[in-house]
PDB file of N, CA and C in Angstrom:
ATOM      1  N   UNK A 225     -67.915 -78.949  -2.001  1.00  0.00           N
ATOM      2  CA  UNK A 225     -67.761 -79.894  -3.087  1.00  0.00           C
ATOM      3  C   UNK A 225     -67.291 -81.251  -2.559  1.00  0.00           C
ATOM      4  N   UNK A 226     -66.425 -81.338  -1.417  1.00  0.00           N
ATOM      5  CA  UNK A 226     -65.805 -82.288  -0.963  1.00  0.00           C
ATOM      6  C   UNK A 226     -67.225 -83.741  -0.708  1.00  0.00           C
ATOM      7  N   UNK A 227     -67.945 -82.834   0.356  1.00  0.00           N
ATOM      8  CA  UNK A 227     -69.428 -83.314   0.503  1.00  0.00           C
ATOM      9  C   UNK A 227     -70.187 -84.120  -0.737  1.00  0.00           C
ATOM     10  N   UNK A 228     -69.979 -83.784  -1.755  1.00  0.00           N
ATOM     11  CA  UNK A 228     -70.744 -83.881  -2.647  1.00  0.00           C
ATOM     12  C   UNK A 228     -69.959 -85.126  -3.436  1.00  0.00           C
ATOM     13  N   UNK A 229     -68.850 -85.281  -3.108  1.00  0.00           N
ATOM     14  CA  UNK A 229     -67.729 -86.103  -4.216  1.00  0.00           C
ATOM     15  C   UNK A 229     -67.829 -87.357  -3.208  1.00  0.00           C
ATOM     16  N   UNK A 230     -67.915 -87.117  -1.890  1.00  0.00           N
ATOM     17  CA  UNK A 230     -68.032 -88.078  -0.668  1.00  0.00           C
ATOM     18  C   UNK A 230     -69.292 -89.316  -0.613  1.00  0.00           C
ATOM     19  N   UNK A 231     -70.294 -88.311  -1.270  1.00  0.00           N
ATOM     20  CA  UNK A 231     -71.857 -88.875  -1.367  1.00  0.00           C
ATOM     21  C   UNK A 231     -71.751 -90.002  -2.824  1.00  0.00           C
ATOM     22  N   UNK A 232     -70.874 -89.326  -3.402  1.00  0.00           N
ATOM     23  CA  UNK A 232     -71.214 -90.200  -5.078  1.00  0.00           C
ATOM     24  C   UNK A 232     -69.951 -91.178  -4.033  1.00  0.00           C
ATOM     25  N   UNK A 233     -69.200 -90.918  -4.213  1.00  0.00           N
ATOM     26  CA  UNK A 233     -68.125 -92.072  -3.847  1.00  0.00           C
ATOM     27  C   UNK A 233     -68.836 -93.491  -3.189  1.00  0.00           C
ATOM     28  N   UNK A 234     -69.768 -93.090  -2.170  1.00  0.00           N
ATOM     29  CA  UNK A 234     -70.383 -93.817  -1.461  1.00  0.00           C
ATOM     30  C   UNK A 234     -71.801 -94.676  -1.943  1.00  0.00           C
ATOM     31  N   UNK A 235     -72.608 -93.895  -2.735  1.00  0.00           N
ATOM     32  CA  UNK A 235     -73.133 -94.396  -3.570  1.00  0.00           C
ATOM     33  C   UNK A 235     -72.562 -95.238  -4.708  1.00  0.00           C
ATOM     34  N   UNK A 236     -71.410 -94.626  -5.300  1.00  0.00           N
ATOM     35  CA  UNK A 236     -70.875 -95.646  -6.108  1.00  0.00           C
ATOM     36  C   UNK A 236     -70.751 -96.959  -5.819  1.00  0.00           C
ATOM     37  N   UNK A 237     -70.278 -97.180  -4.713  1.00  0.00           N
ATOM     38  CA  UNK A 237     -69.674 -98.488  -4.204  1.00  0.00           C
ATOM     39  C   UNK A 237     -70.779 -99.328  -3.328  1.00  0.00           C
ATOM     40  N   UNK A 238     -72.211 -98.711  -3.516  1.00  0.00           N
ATOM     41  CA  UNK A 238     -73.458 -99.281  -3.466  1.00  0.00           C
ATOM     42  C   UNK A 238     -73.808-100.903  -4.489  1.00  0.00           C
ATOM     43  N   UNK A 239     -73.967-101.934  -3.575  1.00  0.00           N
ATOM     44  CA  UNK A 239     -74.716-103.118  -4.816  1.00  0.00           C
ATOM     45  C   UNK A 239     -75.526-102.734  -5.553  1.00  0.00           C
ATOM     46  N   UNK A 240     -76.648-102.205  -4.601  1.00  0.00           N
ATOM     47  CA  UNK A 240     -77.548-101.926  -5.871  1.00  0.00           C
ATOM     48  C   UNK A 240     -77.203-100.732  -7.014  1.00  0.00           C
ATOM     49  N   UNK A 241     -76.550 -99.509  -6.839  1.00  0.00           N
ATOM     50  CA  UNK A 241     -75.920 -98.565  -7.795  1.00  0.00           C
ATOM     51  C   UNK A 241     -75.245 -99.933  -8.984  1.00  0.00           C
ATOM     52  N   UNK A 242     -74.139-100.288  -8.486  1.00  0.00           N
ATOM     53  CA  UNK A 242     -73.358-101.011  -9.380  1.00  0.00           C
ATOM     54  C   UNK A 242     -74.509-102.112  -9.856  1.00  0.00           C
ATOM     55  N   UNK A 243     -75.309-102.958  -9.407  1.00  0.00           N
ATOM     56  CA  UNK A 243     -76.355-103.886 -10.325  1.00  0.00           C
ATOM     57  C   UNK A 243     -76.934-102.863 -11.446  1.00  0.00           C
ATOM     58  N   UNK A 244     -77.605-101.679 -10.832  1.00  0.00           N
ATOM     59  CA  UNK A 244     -78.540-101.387 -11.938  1.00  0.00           C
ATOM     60  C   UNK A 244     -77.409-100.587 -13.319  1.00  0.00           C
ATOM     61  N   UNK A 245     -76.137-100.362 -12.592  1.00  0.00           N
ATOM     62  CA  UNK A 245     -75.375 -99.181 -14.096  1.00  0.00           C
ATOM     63  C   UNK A 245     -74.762-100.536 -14.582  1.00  0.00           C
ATOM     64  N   UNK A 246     -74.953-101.679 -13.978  1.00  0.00           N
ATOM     65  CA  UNK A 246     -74.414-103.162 -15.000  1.00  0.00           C
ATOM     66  C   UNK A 246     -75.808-103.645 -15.915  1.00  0.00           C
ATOM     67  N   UNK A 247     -77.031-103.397 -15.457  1.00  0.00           N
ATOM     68  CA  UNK A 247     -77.837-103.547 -16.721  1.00  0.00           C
ATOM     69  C   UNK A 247     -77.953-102.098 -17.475  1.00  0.00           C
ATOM     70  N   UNK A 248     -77.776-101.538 -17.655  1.00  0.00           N
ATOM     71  CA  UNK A 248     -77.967-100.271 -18.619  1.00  0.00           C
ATOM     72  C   UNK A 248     -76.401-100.082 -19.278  1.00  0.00           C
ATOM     73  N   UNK A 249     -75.371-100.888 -19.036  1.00  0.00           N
ATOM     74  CA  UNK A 249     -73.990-100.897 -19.086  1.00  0.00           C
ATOM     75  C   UNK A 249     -73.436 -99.612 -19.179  1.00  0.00           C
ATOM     76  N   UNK A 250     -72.933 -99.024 -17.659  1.00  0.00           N
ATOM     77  CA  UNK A 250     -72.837 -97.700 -17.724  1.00  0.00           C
ATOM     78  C   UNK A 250     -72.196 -97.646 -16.205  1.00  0.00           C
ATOM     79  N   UNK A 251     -71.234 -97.216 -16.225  1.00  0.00           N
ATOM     80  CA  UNK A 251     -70.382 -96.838 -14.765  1.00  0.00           C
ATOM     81  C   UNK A 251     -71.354 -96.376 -13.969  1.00  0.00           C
ATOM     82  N   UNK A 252     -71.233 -97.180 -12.759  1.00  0.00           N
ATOM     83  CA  UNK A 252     -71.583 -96.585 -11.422  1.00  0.00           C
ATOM     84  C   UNK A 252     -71.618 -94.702 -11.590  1.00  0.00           C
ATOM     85  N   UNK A 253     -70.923 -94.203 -11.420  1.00  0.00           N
ATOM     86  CA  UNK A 253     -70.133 -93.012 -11.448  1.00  0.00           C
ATOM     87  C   UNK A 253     -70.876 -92.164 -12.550  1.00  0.00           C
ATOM     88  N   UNK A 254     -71.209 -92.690 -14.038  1.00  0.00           N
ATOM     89  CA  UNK A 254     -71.928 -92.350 -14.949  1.00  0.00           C
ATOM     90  C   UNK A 254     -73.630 -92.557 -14.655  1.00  0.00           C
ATOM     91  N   UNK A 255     -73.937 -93.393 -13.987  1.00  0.00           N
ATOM     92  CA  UNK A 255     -75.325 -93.855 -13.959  1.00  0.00           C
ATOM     93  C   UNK A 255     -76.201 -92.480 -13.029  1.00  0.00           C
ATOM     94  N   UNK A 256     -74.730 -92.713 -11.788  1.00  0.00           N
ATOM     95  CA  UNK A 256     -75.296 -91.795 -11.118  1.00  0.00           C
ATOM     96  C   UNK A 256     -75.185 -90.001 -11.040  1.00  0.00           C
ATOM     97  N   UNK A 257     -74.656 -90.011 -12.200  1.00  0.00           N
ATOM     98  CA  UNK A 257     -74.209 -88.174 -12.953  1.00  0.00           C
ATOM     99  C   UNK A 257     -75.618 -87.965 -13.591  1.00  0.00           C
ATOM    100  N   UNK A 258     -75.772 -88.768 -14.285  1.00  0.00           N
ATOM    101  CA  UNK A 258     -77.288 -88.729 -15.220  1.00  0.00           C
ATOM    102  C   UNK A 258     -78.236 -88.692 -13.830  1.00  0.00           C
ATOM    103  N   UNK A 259     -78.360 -89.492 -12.917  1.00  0.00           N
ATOM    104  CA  UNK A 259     -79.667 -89.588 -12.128  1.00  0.00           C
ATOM    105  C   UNK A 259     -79.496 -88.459 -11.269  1.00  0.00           C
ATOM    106  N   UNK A 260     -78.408 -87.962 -10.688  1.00  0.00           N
ATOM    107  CA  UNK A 260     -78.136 -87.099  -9.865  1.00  0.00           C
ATOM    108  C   UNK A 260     -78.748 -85.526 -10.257  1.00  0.00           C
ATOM    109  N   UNK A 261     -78.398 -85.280 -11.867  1.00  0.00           N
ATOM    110  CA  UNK A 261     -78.645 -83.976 -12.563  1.00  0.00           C
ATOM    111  C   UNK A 261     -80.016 -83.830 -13.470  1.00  0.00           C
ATOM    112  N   UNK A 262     -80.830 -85.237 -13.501  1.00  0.00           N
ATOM    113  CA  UNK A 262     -81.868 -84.974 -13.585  1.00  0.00           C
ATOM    114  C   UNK A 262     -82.000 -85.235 -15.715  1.00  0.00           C
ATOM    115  N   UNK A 263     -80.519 -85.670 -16.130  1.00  0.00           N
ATOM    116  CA  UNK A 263     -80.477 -86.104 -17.441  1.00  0.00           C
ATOM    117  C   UNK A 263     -81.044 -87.590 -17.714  1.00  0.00           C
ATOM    118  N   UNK A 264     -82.034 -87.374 -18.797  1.00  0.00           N
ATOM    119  CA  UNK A 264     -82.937 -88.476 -19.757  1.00  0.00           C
ATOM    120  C   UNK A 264     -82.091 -89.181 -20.253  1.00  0.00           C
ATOM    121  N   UNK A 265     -80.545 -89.619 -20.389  1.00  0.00           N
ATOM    122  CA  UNK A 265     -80.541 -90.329 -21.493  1.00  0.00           C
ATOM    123  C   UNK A 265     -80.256 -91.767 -20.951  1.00  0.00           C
ATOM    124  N   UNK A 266     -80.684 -92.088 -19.880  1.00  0.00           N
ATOM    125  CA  UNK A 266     -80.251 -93.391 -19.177  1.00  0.00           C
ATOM    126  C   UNK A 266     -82.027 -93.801 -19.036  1.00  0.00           C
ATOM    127  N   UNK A 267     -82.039 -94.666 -19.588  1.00  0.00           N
ATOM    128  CA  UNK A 267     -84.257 -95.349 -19.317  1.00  0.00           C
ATOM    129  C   UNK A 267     -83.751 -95.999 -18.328  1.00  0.00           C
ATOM    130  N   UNK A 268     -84.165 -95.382 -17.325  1.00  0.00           N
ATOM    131  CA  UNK A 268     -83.952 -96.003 -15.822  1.00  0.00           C
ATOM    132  C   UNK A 268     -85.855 -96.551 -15.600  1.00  0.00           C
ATOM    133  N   UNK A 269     -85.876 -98.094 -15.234  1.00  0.00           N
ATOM    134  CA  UNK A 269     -87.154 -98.310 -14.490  1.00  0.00           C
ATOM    135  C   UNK A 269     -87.667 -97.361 -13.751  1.00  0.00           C
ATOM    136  N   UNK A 270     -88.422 -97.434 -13.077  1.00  0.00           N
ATOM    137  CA  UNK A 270     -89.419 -96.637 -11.837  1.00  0.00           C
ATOM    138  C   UNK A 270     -88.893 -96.922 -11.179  1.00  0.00           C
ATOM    139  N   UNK A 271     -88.837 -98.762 -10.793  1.00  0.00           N
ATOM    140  CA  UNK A 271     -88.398 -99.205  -9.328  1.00  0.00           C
ATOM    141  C   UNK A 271     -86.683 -98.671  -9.445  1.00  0.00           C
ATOM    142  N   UNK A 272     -86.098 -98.618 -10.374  1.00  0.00           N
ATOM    143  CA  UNK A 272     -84.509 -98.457  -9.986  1.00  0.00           C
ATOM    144  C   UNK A 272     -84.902 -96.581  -9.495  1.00  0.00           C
ATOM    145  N   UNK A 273     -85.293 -96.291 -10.225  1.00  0.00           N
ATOM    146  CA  UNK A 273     -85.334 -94.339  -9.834  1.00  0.00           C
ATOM    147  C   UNK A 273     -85.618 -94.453  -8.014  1.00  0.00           C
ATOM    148  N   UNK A 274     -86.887 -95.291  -7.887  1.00  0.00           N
ATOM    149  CA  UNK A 274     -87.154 -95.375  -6.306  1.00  0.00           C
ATOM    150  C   UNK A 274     -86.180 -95.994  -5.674  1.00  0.00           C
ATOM    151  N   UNK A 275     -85.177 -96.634  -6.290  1.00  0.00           N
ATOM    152  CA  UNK A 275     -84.328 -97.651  -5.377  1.00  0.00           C
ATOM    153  C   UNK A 275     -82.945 -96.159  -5.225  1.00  0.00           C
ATOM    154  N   UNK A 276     -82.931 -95.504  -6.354  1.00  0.00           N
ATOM    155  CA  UNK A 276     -81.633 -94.900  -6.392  1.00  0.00           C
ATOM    156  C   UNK A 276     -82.107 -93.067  -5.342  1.00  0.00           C
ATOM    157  N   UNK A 277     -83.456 -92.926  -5.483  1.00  0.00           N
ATOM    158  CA  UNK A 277     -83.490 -91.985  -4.525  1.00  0.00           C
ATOM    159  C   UNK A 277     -83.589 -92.158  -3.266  1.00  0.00           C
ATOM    160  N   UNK A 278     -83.930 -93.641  -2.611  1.00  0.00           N
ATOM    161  CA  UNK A 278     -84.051 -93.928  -1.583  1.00  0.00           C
ATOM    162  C   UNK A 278     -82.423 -93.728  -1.116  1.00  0.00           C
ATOM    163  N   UNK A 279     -81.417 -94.554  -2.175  1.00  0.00           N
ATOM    164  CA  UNK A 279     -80.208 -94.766  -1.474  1.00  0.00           C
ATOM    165  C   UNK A 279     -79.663 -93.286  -1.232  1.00  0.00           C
ATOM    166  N   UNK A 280     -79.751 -92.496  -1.913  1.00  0.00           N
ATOM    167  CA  UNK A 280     -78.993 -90.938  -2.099  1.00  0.00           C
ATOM    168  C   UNK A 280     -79.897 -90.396  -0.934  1.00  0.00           C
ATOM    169  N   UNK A 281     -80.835 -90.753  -0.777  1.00  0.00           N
ATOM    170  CA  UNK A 281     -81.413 -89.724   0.666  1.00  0.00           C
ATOM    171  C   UNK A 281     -80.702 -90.602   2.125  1.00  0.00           C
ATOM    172  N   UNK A 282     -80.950 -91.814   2.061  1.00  0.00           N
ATOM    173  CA  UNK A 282     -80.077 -92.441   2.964  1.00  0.00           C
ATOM    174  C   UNK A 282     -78.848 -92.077   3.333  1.00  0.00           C
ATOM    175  N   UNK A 283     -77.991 -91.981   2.170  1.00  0.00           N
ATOM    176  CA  UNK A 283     -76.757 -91.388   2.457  1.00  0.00           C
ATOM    177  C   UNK A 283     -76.476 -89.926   2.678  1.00  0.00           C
ATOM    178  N   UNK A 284     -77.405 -89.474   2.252  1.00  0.00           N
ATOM    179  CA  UNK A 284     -77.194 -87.529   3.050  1.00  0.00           C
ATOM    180  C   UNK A 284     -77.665 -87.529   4.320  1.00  0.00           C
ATOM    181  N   UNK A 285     -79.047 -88.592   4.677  1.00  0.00           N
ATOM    182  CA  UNK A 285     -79.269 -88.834   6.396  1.00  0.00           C
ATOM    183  C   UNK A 285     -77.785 -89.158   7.137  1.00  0.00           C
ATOM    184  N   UNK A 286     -77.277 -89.970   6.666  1.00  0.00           N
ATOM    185  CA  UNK A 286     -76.091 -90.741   6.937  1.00  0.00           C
ATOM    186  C   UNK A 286     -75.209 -89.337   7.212  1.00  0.00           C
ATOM    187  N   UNK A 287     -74.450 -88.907   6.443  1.00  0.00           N
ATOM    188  CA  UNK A 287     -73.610 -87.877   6.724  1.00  0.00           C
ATOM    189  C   UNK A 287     -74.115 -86.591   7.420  1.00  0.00           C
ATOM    190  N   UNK A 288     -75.447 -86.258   7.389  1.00  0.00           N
ATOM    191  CA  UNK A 288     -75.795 -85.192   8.378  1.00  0.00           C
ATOM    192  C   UNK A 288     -75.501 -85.570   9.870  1.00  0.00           C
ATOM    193  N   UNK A 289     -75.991 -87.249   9.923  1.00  0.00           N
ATOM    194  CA  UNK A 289     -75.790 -87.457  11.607  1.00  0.00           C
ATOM    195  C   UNK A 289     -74.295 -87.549  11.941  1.00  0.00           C
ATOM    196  N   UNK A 290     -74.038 -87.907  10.811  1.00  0.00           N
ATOM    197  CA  UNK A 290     -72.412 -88.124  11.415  1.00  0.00           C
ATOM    198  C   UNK A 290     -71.363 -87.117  12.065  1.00  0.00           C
ATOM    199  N   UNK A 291     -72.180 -85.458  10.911  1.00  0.00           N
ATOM    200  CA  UNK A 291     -71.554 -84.056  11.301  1.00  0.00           C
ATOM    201  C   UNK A 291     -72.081 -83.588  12.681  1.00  0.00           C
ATOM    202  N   UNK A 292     -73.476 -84.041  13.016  1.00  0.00           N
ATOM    203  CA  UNK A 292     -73.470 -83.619  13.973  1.00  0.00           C
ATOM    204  C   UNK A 292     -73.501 -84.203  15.239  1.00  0.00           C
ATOM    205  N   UNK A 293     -73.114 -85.362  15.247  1.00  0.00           N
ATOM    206  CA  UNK A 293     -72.460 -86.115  16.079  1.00  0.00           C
ATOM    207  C   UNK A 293     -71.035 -86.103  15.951  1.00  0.00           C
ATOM    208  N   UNK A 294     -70.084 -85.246  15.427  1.00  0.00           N
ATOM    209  CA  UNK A 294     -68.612 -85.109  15.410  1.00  0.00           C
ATOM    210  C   UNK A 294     -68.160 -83.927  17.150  1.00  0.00           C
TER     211      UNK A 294
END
């Protein structure tokens, strides 16, 4: 779980996370609970869905190398 609280944390504090949950007016933290679990009630663009899966795969690349480079 730690993993998992580590990834949003980090995403949270993303520009682009925080631009797009400031046009839909909706916490970082909230924007990305809805996008994360796959819940409709946020009308997210296309390009933000592609912008927000790009960043969340980035950041699990990110922490895999990091574990196994520890």
């Amino acid at each position: 779980m730690e993993q998992k609280t580590e990834l949003l944390e980090d995403l949270c504090a993303d520009e682009a996370v925080c631009f797009i949950a400031d046009r839909h007016n909706v916490t970082p933290q909230l924007l990305l609970r809805h996008f994360l679990y796959g819940e409709a009630s946020i009308p997210l663009e296309p390009n933000e869905v592609e912008i927000l899966i790009g960043l969340s795969e980035q950041v699990k690349e990110d922490r895999i190398t990091n574990i196994k480079t520890r």
